[in-house]
PDB file of C-alpha atoms and ligand atoms in Angstrom:
ATOM      1  CA  MET I   1      98.741  98.219  83.897  1.00 96.00           C
ATOM      2  CA  ARG I   2      98.050 100.275  87.171  1.00 97.00           C
ATOM      3  CA  LEU I   3      97.694  98.060  90.315  1.00 98.00           C
ATOM      4  CA  GLY I   4      96.384  99.503  93.515  1.00 98.00           C
ATOM      5  CA  ILE I   5      97.626  97.803  96.718  1.00 98.00           C
ATOM      6  CA  LEU I   6      95.411  98.306  99.899  1.00 98.00           C
ATOM      7  CA  GLY I   7      97.208  96.547 102.761  1.00 97.00           C
ATOM      8  CA  GLY I   8      95.748  96.119 106.119  1.00 96.00           C
ATOM      9  CA  THR I   9      95.273  93.445 108.936  1.00 95.00           C
ATOM     10  CA  PHE I  10      91.500  93.255 108.033  1.00 97.00           C
ATOM     11  CA  ASP I  11      90.559  91.665 111.383  1.00 97.00           C
ATOM     12  CA  PRO I  12      87.938  91.908 110.048  1.00 98.00           C
ATOM     13  CA  ILE I  13      87.440  93.740 106.796  1.00 98.00           C
ATOM     14  CA  HIS I  14      84.696  96.427 106.921  1.00 98.00           C
ATOM     15  CA  VAL I  15      82.869  99.059 104.895  1.00 98.00           C
ATOM     16  CA  GLY I  16      85.639 101.614 105.666  1.00 97.00           C
ATOM     17  CA  HIS I  17      88.152  99.296 103.826  1.00 98.00           C
ATOM     18  CA  LEU I  18      85.631  98.471 100.885  1.00 98.00           C
ATOM     19  CA  ARG I  19      84.522 101.983 100.362  1.00 97.00           C
ATOM     20  CA  LEU I  20      88.307 103.165 100.317  1.00 97.00           C
ATOM     21  CA  GLY I  21      89.173 100.523  97.621  1.00 98.00           C
ATOM     22  CA  ILE I  22      86.089 101.055  95.547  1.00 97.00           C
ATOM     23  CA  GLU I  23      86.811 104.925  95.433  1.00 97.00           C
ATOM     24  CA  ALA I  24      90.518 104.241  94.764  1.00 98.00           C
ATOM     25  CA  LEU I  25      89.636 102.000  91.847  1.00 97.00           C
ATOM     26  CA  GLU I  26      87.294 104.881  90.690  1.00 96.00           C
ATOM     27  CA  HIS I  27      89.518 107.931  91.181  1.00 96.00           C
ATOM     28  CA  LEU I  28      92.821 106.384  90.495  1.00 97.00           C
ATOM     29  CA  GLU I  29      92.049 104.656  87.400  1.00 95.00           C
ATOM     30  CA  LEU I  30      93.299 101.309  88.542  1.00 97.00           C
ATOM     31  CA  ASP I  31      92.986  98.377  86.396  1.00 98.00           C
ATOM     32  CA  ARG I  32      93.248  96.064  89.470  1.00 98.00           C
ATOM     33  CA  LEU I  33      93.082  96.440  93.338  1.00 98.00           C
ATOM     34  CA  VAL I  34      94.710  93.993  95.777  1.00 98.00           C
ATOM     35  CA  TYR I  35      93.611  94.043  99.450  1.00 98.00           C
ATOM     36  CA  GLU I  36      96.773  92.491 100.713  1.00 98.00           C
ATOM     37  CA  VAL I  37      96.317  90.700 103.923  1.00 97.00           C
ATOM     38  CA  ALA I  38      99.134  91.443 106.536  1.00 95.00           C
ATOM     39  CA  ALA I  39     100.797  88.819 108.612  1.00 92.00           C
ATOM     40  CA  VAL I  40     100.465  89.849 112.091  1.00 80.00           C
ATOM     41  CA  SER I  41     103.540  89.615 114.187  1.00 65.00           C
ATOM     42  CA  PRO I  42     103.369  86.503 116.640  1.00 57.00           C
ATOM     43  CA  PHE I  43     105.369  88.546 119.238  1.00 59.00           C
ATOM     44  CA  LYS I  44     102.729  91.600 118.924  1.00 62.00           C
ATOM     45  CA  SER I  45      99.226  90.216 119.441  1.00 57.00           C
ATOM     46  CA  ALA I  46      99.373  86.485 119.505  1.00 53.00           C
ATOM     47  CA  ALA I  47      96.569  86.164 121.929  1.00 57.00           C
ATOM     48  CA  SER I  48      94.060  88.216 119.798  1.00 64.00           C
ATOM     49  CA  ALA I  49      95.130  87.915 116.163  1.00 80.00           C
ATOM     50  CA  THR I  50      92.954  85.926 113.979  1.00 95.00           C
ATOM     51  CA  PRO I  51      94.731  83.544 111.502  1.00 94.00           C
ATOM     52  CA  GLY I  52      95.892  85.018 108.307  1.00 95.00           C
ATOM     53  CA  GLU I  53      93.858  82.531 106.255  1.00 96.00           C
ATOM     54  CA  VAL I  54      90.611  83.343 108.234  1.00 97.00           C
ATOM     55  CA  ARG I  55      91.194  86.889 107.653  1.00 97.00           C
ATOM     56  CA  ALA I  56      91.853  86.429 103.891  1.00 98.00           C
ATOM     57  CA  GLU I  57      88.614  84.267 103.695  1.00 98.00           C
ATOM     58  CA  MET I  58      86.956  87.209 105.102  1.00 98.00           C
ATOM     59  CA  VAL I  59      88.386  89.776 102.530  1.00 98.00           C
ATOM     60  CA  ALA I  60      87.477  87.128  99.578  1.00 98.00           C
ATOM     61  CA  ALA I  61      83.999  87.009 101.008  1.00 98.00           C
ATOM     62  CA  ALA I  62      83.594  90.690 101.265  1.00 98.00           C
ATOM     63  CA  ILE I  63      84.887  91.628  97.755  1.00 98.00           C
ATOM     64  CA  GLN I  64      82.822  89.050  95.880  1.00 97.00           C
ATOM     65  CA  GLY I  65      81.282  90.851  93.062  1.00 94.00           C
ATOM     66  CA  ILE I  66      83.518  94.062  93.123  1.00 97.00           C
ATOM     67  CA  ASP I  67      84.923  94.257  89.692  1.00 96.00           C
ATOM     68  CA  ARG I  68      88.782  94.438  89.410  1.00 98.00           C
ATOM     69  CA  ALA I  69      89.214  93.559  93.156  1.00 98.00           C
ATOM     70  CA  GLU I  70      91.055  90.783  94.676  1.00 98.00           C
ATOM     71  CA  VAL I  71      92.653  89.316  97.710  1.00 98.00           C
ATOM     72  CA  GLY I  72      96.418  89.289  98.122  1.00 98.00           C
ATOM     73  CA  ILE I  73      98.244  86.740 100.191  1.00 97.00           C
ATOM     74  CA  GLN I  74     101.931  87.308  99.351  1.00 96.00           C
ATOM     75  CA  GLU I  75     102.675  88.608 102.829  1.00 95.00           C
ATOM     76  CA  LEU I  76     100.870  85.468 104.548  1.00 95.00           C
ATOM     77  CA  LYS I  77     103.013  83.179 102.220  1.00 94.00           C
ATOM     78  CA  ARG I  78     106.294  84.600 103.729  1.00 92.00           C
ATOM     79  CA  ASP I  79     107.612  83.643 106.986  1.00 80.00           C
ATOM     80  CA  GLY I  80     106.887  85.979 109.804  1.00 79.00           C
ATOM     81  CA  PRO I  81     105.584  89.750 109.388  1.00 78.00           C
ATOM     82  CA  SER I  82     106.725  91.247 106.193  1.00 85.00           C
ATOM     83  CA  TYR I  83     107.633  94.814 105.041  1.00 94.00           C
ATOM     84  CA  THR I  84     105.698  96.641 102.455  1.00 96.00           C
ATOM     85  CA  VAL I  85     108.808  97.462 100.567  1.00 96.00           C
ATOM     86  CA  ASP I  86     109.255  93.685 100.033  1.00 95.00           C
ATOM     87  CA  THR I  87     105.462  93.196  98.975  1.00 96.00           C
ATOM     88  CA  LEU I  88     105.912  95.921  96.222  1.00 97.00           C
ATOM     89  CA  GLU I  89     108.824  94.158  94.969  1.00 96.00           C
ATOM     90  CA  THR I  90     106.695  91.043  94.654  1.00 95.00           C
ATOM     91  CA  TYR I  91     104.266  92.729  92.676  1.00 97.00           C
ATOM     92  CA  GLY I  92     106.214  95.094  90.691  1.00 95.00           C
ATOM     93  CA  GLN I  93     106.964  93.621  87.367  1.00 91.00           C
ATOM     94  CA  ALA I  94     107.737  95.288  84.040  1.00 92.00           C
ATOM     95  CA  GLY I  95     104.821  97.368  82.777  1.00 95.00           C
ATOM     96  CA  VAL I  96     103.077  97.316  86.257  1.00 97.00           C
ATOM     97  CA  GLU I  97     102.528 100.686  87.736  1.00 97.00           C
ATOM     98  CA  LEU I  98     102.129 100.301  91.715  1.00 98.00           C
ATOM     99  CA  VAL I  99      99.911 102.448  93.703  1.00 98.00           C
ATOM    100  CA  LEU I 100     100.074 102.048  97.463  1.00 98.00           C
ATOM    101  CA  ILE I 101      96.697 103.147  98.994  1.00 98.00           C
ATOM    102  CA  LEU I 102      96.571 104.366 102.641  1.00 96.00           C
ATOM    103  CA  GLY I 103      94.097 105.952 104.859  1.00 95.00           C
ATOM    104  CA  SER I 104      95.250 109.139 106.312  1.00 94.00           C
ATOM    105  CA  ASP I 105      95.961 107.725 109.896  1.00 93.00           C
ATOM    106  CA  ALA I 106      98.362 105.245 108.130  1.00 95.00           C
ATOM    107  CA  LEU I 107      99.967 108.025 106.098  1.00 96.00           C
ATOM    108  CA  ALA I 108     100.624 109.899 109.361  1.00 94.00           C
ATOM    109  CA  GLY I 109     102.920 107.178 110.447  1.00 94.00           C
ATOM    110  CA  PHE I 110     104.424 106.408 107.087  1.00 96.00           C
ATOM    111  CA  ASP I 111     108.016 108.055 107.810  1.00 95.00           C
ATOM    112  CA  ARG I 112     108.352 105.480 110.780  1.00 95.00           C
ATOM    113  CA  TRP I 113     107.781 102.496 108.149  1.00 95.00           C
ATOM    114  CA  ASN I 114     110.802 100.328 107.059  1.00 95.00           C
ATOM    115  CA  ASP I 115     112.486 102.081 104.093  1.00 96.00           C
ATOM    116  CA  PRO I 116     109.871 104.703 103.074  1.00 97.00           C
ATOM    117  CA  GLU I 117     112.235 106.136 100.456  1.00 96.00           C
ATOM    118  CA  GLY I 118     112.438 102.459  98.972  1.00 97.00           C
ATOM    119  CA  ILE I 119     108.633 102.363  98.986  1.00 97.00           C
ATOM    120  CA  LEU I 120     108.468 105.727  97.226  1.00 97.00           C
ATOM    121  CA  GLU I 121     110.972 104.550  94.636  1.00 97.00           C
ATOM    122  CA  ARG I 122     108.592 101.401  93.859  1.00 97.00           C
ATOM    123  CA  ALA I 123     104.932 103.093  94.174  1.00 97.00           C
ATOM    124  CA  ARG I 124     103.020 106.097  93.928  1.00 97.00           C
ATOM    125  CA  LEU I 125     101.103 106.780  97.287  1.00 98.00           C
ATOM    126  CA  ALA I 126      97.533 107.607  97.195  1.00 98.00           C
ATOM    127  CA  THR I 127      95.535 108.538 100.239  1.00 97.00           C
ATOM    128  CA  ALA I 128      92.161 109.473 101.573  1.00 96.00           C
ATOM    129  CA  GLY I 129      91.006 111.125 104.648  1.00 92.00           C
ATOM    130  CA  ARG I 130      89.653 108.974 107.415  1.00 89.00           C
ATOM    131  CA  PRO I 131      87.203 110.695 109.948  1.00 88.00           C
ATOM    132  CA  GLY I 132      89.318 112.144 112.774  1.00 88.00           C
ATOM    133  CA  PHE I 133      92.676 111.987 110.766  1.00 89.00           C
ATOM    134  CA  GLY I 134      92.998 114.959 108.520  1.00 90.00           C
ATOM    135  CA  VAL I 135      95.197 114.407 105.291  1.00 94.00           C
ATOM    136  CA  SER I 136      96.888 117.809 105.693  1.00 93.00           C
ATOM    137  CA  GLU I 137      97.963 116.987 109.226  1.00 93.00           C
ATOM    138  CA  ALA I 138      99.186 113.689 108.153  1.00 93.00           C
ATOM    139  CA  MET I 139     101.187 115.413 105.217  1.00 95.00           C
ATOM    140  CA  ARG I 140     102.695 118.028 107.470  1.00 94.00           C
ATOM    141  CA  VAL I 141     104.539 115.349 109.316  1.00 93.00           C
ATOM    142  CA  LEU I 142     106.098 113.959 106.330  1.00 95.00           C
ATOM    143  CA  PRO I 143     109.053 115.510 104.563  1.00 95.00           C
ATOM    144  CA  ALA I 144     108.002 118.337 101.887  1.00 95.00           C
ATOM    145  CA  ALA I 145     110.001 116.245  99.138  1.00 95.00           C
ATOM    146  CA  TRP I 146     107.417 113.640  99.382  1.00 96.00           C
ATOM    147  CA  HIS I 147     104.360 115.553  99.005  1.00 95.00           C
ATOM    148  CA  SER I 148     104.338 115.555  95.195  1.00 95.00           C
ATOM    149  CA  LEU I 149     104.466 111.730  95.231  1.00 95.00           C
ATOM    150  CA  ILE I 150     101.339 111.502  97.305  1.00 96.00           C
ATOM    151  CA  GLU I 151      97.984 111.616  95.663  1.00 97.00           C
ATOM    152  CA  VAL I 152      95.012 112.596  97.662  1.00 96.00           C
ATOM    153  CA  PHE I 153      91.561 111.413  96.489  1.00 96.00           C
ATOM    154  CA  ASP I 154      87.978 111.634  98.064  1.00 92.00           C
ATOM    155  CA  ALA I 155      86.630 108.736  99.625  1.00 92.00           C
ATOM    156  CA  ARG I 156      83.403 108.804 101.526  1.00 90.00           C
ATOM    157  CA  PRO I 157      84.448 109.363 105.186  1.00 90.00           C
ATOM    158  CA  ILE I 158      83.280 106.202 107.174  1.00 95.00           C
ATOM    159  CA  ASP I 159      83.858 106.373 111.022  1.00 96.00           C
ATOM    160  CA  LEU I 160      84.537 102.677 111.552  1.00 97.00           C
ATOM    161  CA  SER I 161      87.560 100.581 112.638  1.00 97.00           C
ATOM    162  CA  ALA I 162      88.030  96.840 113.074  1.00 97.00           C
ATOM    163  CA  THR I 163      88.699  97.421 116.598  1.00 97.00           C
ATOM    164  CA  GLU I 164      85.065  98.797 116.982  1.00 98.00           C
ATOM    165  CA  ILE I 165      83.641  95.623 115.237  1.00 98.00           C
ATOM    166  CA  ARG I 166      85.585  93.273 117.517  1.00 97.00           C
ATOM    167  CA  GLN I 167      84.276  95.184 120.388  1.00 98.00           C
ATOM    168  CA  LYS I 168      80.793  94.982 119.373  1.00 98.00           C
ATOM    169  CA  VAL I 169      81.006  91.345 118.824  1.00 98.00           C
ATOM    170  CA  ARG I 170      82.407  91.068 122.230  1.00 97.00           C
ATOM    171  CA  ALA I 171      79.540  92.964 123.715  1.00 98.00           C
ATOM    172  CA  GLY I 172      77.014  90.916 121.777  1.00 98.00           C
ATOM    173  CA  LYS I 173      75.947  93.692 119.642  1.00 98.00           C
ATOM    174  CA  SER I 174      75.091  93.534 116.033  1.00 98.00           C
ATOM    175  CA  ILE I 175      77.720  94.387 113.201  1.00 98.00           C
ATOM    176  CA  ARG I 176      75.194  93.864 110.369  1.00 98.00           C
ATOM    177  CA  PHE I 177      75.761  96.639 107.575  1.00 98.00           C
ATOM    178  CA  LEU I 178      79.162  97.515 108.955  1.00 98.00           C
ATOM    179  CA  THR I 179      80.667  94.537 106.984  1.00 98.00           C
ATOM    180  CA  PRO I 180      79.014  92.598 104.280  1.00 98.00           C
ATOM    181  CA  ASP I 181      76.596  89.858 105.480  1.00 98.00           C
ATOM    182  CA  PRO I 182      79.031  86.877 104.373  1.00 98.00           C
ATOM    183  CA  VAL I 183      81.625  88.444 106.856  1.00 98.00           C
ATOM    184  CA  VAL I 184      79.082  88.529 109.536  1.00 98.00           C
ATOM    185  CA  GLN I 185      78.265  84.951 108.850  1.00 98.00           C
ATOM    186  CA  ILE I 186      82.161  84.044 109.007  1.00 98.00           C
ATOM    187  CA  ILE I 187      82.644  85.700 112.241  1.00 98.00           C
ATOM    188  CA  ALA I 188      79.600  83.969 113.676  1.00 98.00           C
ATOM    189  CA  GLU I 189      80.309  80.424 112.469  1.00 98.00           C
ATOM    190  CA  ARG I 190      83.991  80.697 113.659  1.00 97.00           C
ATOM    191  CA  ARG I 191      82.979  82.423 116.854  1.00 97.00           C
ATOM    192  CA  LEU I 192      85.635  85.253 116.250  1.00 98.00           C
ATOM    193  CA  TYR I 193      86.236  88.049 118.713  1.00 97.00           C
ATOM    194  CA  VAL I 194      83.740  86.683 121.309  1.00 95.00           C
TER     195      VAL I 194
HETATM  196  P1  ATP C 201      92.215  98.063 113.709  1.00 61.29           P
HETATM  197  O1  ATP C 201      91.011  98.859 114.296  1.00 61.29           O
HETATM  198  O2  ATP C 201      92.335  96.665 113.955  1.00 61.29           O
HETATM  199  O3  ATP C 201      93.425  98.961 113.930  1.00 61.29           O
HETATM  200  P2  ATP C 201      91.506  99.119 111.019  1.00 61.29           P
HETATM  201  O4  ATP C 201      89.945  99.378 111.026  1.00 61.29           O
HETATM  202  O5  ATP C 201      92.122 100.629 111.348  1.00 61.29           O
HETATM  203  O6  ATP C 201      92.090  98.138 112.105  1.00 61.29           O
HETATM  204  P3  ATP C 201      93.518  98.294 109.150  1.00 61.29           P
HETATM  205  O7  ATP C 201      93.348  96.744 108.723  1.00 61.29           O
HETATM  206  O8  ATP C 201      94.525  98.495 110.256  1.00 61.29           O
HETATM  207  O9  ATP C 201      91.866  98.594 109.860  1.00 61.29           O
HETATM  208  O10 ATP C 201      93.701  99.268 108.032  1.00 61.29           O
HETATM  209  C1  ATP C 201      94.132  99.134 106.822  1.00 61.29           C
HETATM  210  C2  ATP C 201      93.968 100.287 105.851  1.00 61.29           C
HETATM  211  O11 ATP C 201      92.693 100.785 105.689  1.00 61.29           O
HETATM  212  C3  ATP C 201      94.838 101.463 106.450  1.00 61.29           C
HETATM  213  O12 ATP C 201      95.531 102.217 105.378  1.00 61.29           O
HETATM  214  C4  ATP C 201      93.808 102.351 107.116  1.00 61.29           C
HETATM  215  O13 ATP C 201      94.018 103.616 107.054  1.00 61.29           O
HETATM  216  C5  ATP C 201      92.575 101.981 106.031  1.00 61.29           C
HETATM  217  N1  ATP C 201      91.195 102.285 106.824  1.00 61.29           N
HETATM  218  C6  ATP C 201      90.859 101.440 108.020  1.00 61.29           C
HETATM  219  N2  ATP C 201      89.530 101.833 108.042  1.00 61.29           N
HETATM  220  C7  ATP C 201      89.155 103.014 107.592  1.00 61.29           C
HETATM  221  C8  ATP C 201      88.196 103.739 107.335  1.00 61.29           C
HETATM  222  N3  ATP C 201      87.034 103.719 108.198  1.00 61.29           N
HETATM  223  N4  ATP C 201      88.191 104.877 106.492  1.00 61.29           N
HETATM  224  C9  ATP C 201      89.180 104.978 105.553  1.00 61.29           C
HETATM  225  N5  ATP C 201      90.228 104.042 105.722  1.00 61.29           N
HETATM  226  C10 ATP C 201      90.390 103.076 106.541  1.00 61.29           C
END
């Protein structure tokens, strides 16, 4: 069983995350894909962070109907922010091959994550380019020994970030079609990002 894990804060989830996941499912022959919702450090952004359960609710609403995709709340269940290496430990069971999916911007900082070697022992890495963040530039900053462990796949470049969505909401602008309608609705109902 090949299980893809796409981690993020998803504040909120948007079409960039969704296309990345769908294309990962298609190109990497995944049996399942988990959108793992990260716990946000209370020290880092207490004022702005949306509660984890609300971010998970938006992910669940966004991936409705996407075959083989699910929301992961292992990190939210733990106390405090958690490390990817521990998340992989949680998902890694006998017979499960893990694939950690990262946008190229996240890959560029991968060597500064906690225990990257431990991550590479537990999962294969797969990355796709994000506009403004070249995959080859990201690869270049990582040790050459890791390159063969990282699979590059094509995903439609979507120039969009959650930050931009939050800014649009704050400015009173429409976010329709940047994220699925059920997410637009949750943001409006809960008055997020205003
Ligand atoms: P923020 O703007 O709040 O920093 P974000 O939009 O970058 O958020 P994250 O939740 O931090 O989203 O990203 C989770 C994962 O999704 C990362 O691996 C990131 O590289 C990837 N990702 C996010 N947006 C895109 C996009 N537009 N195209 C491809 N990958 C993306």
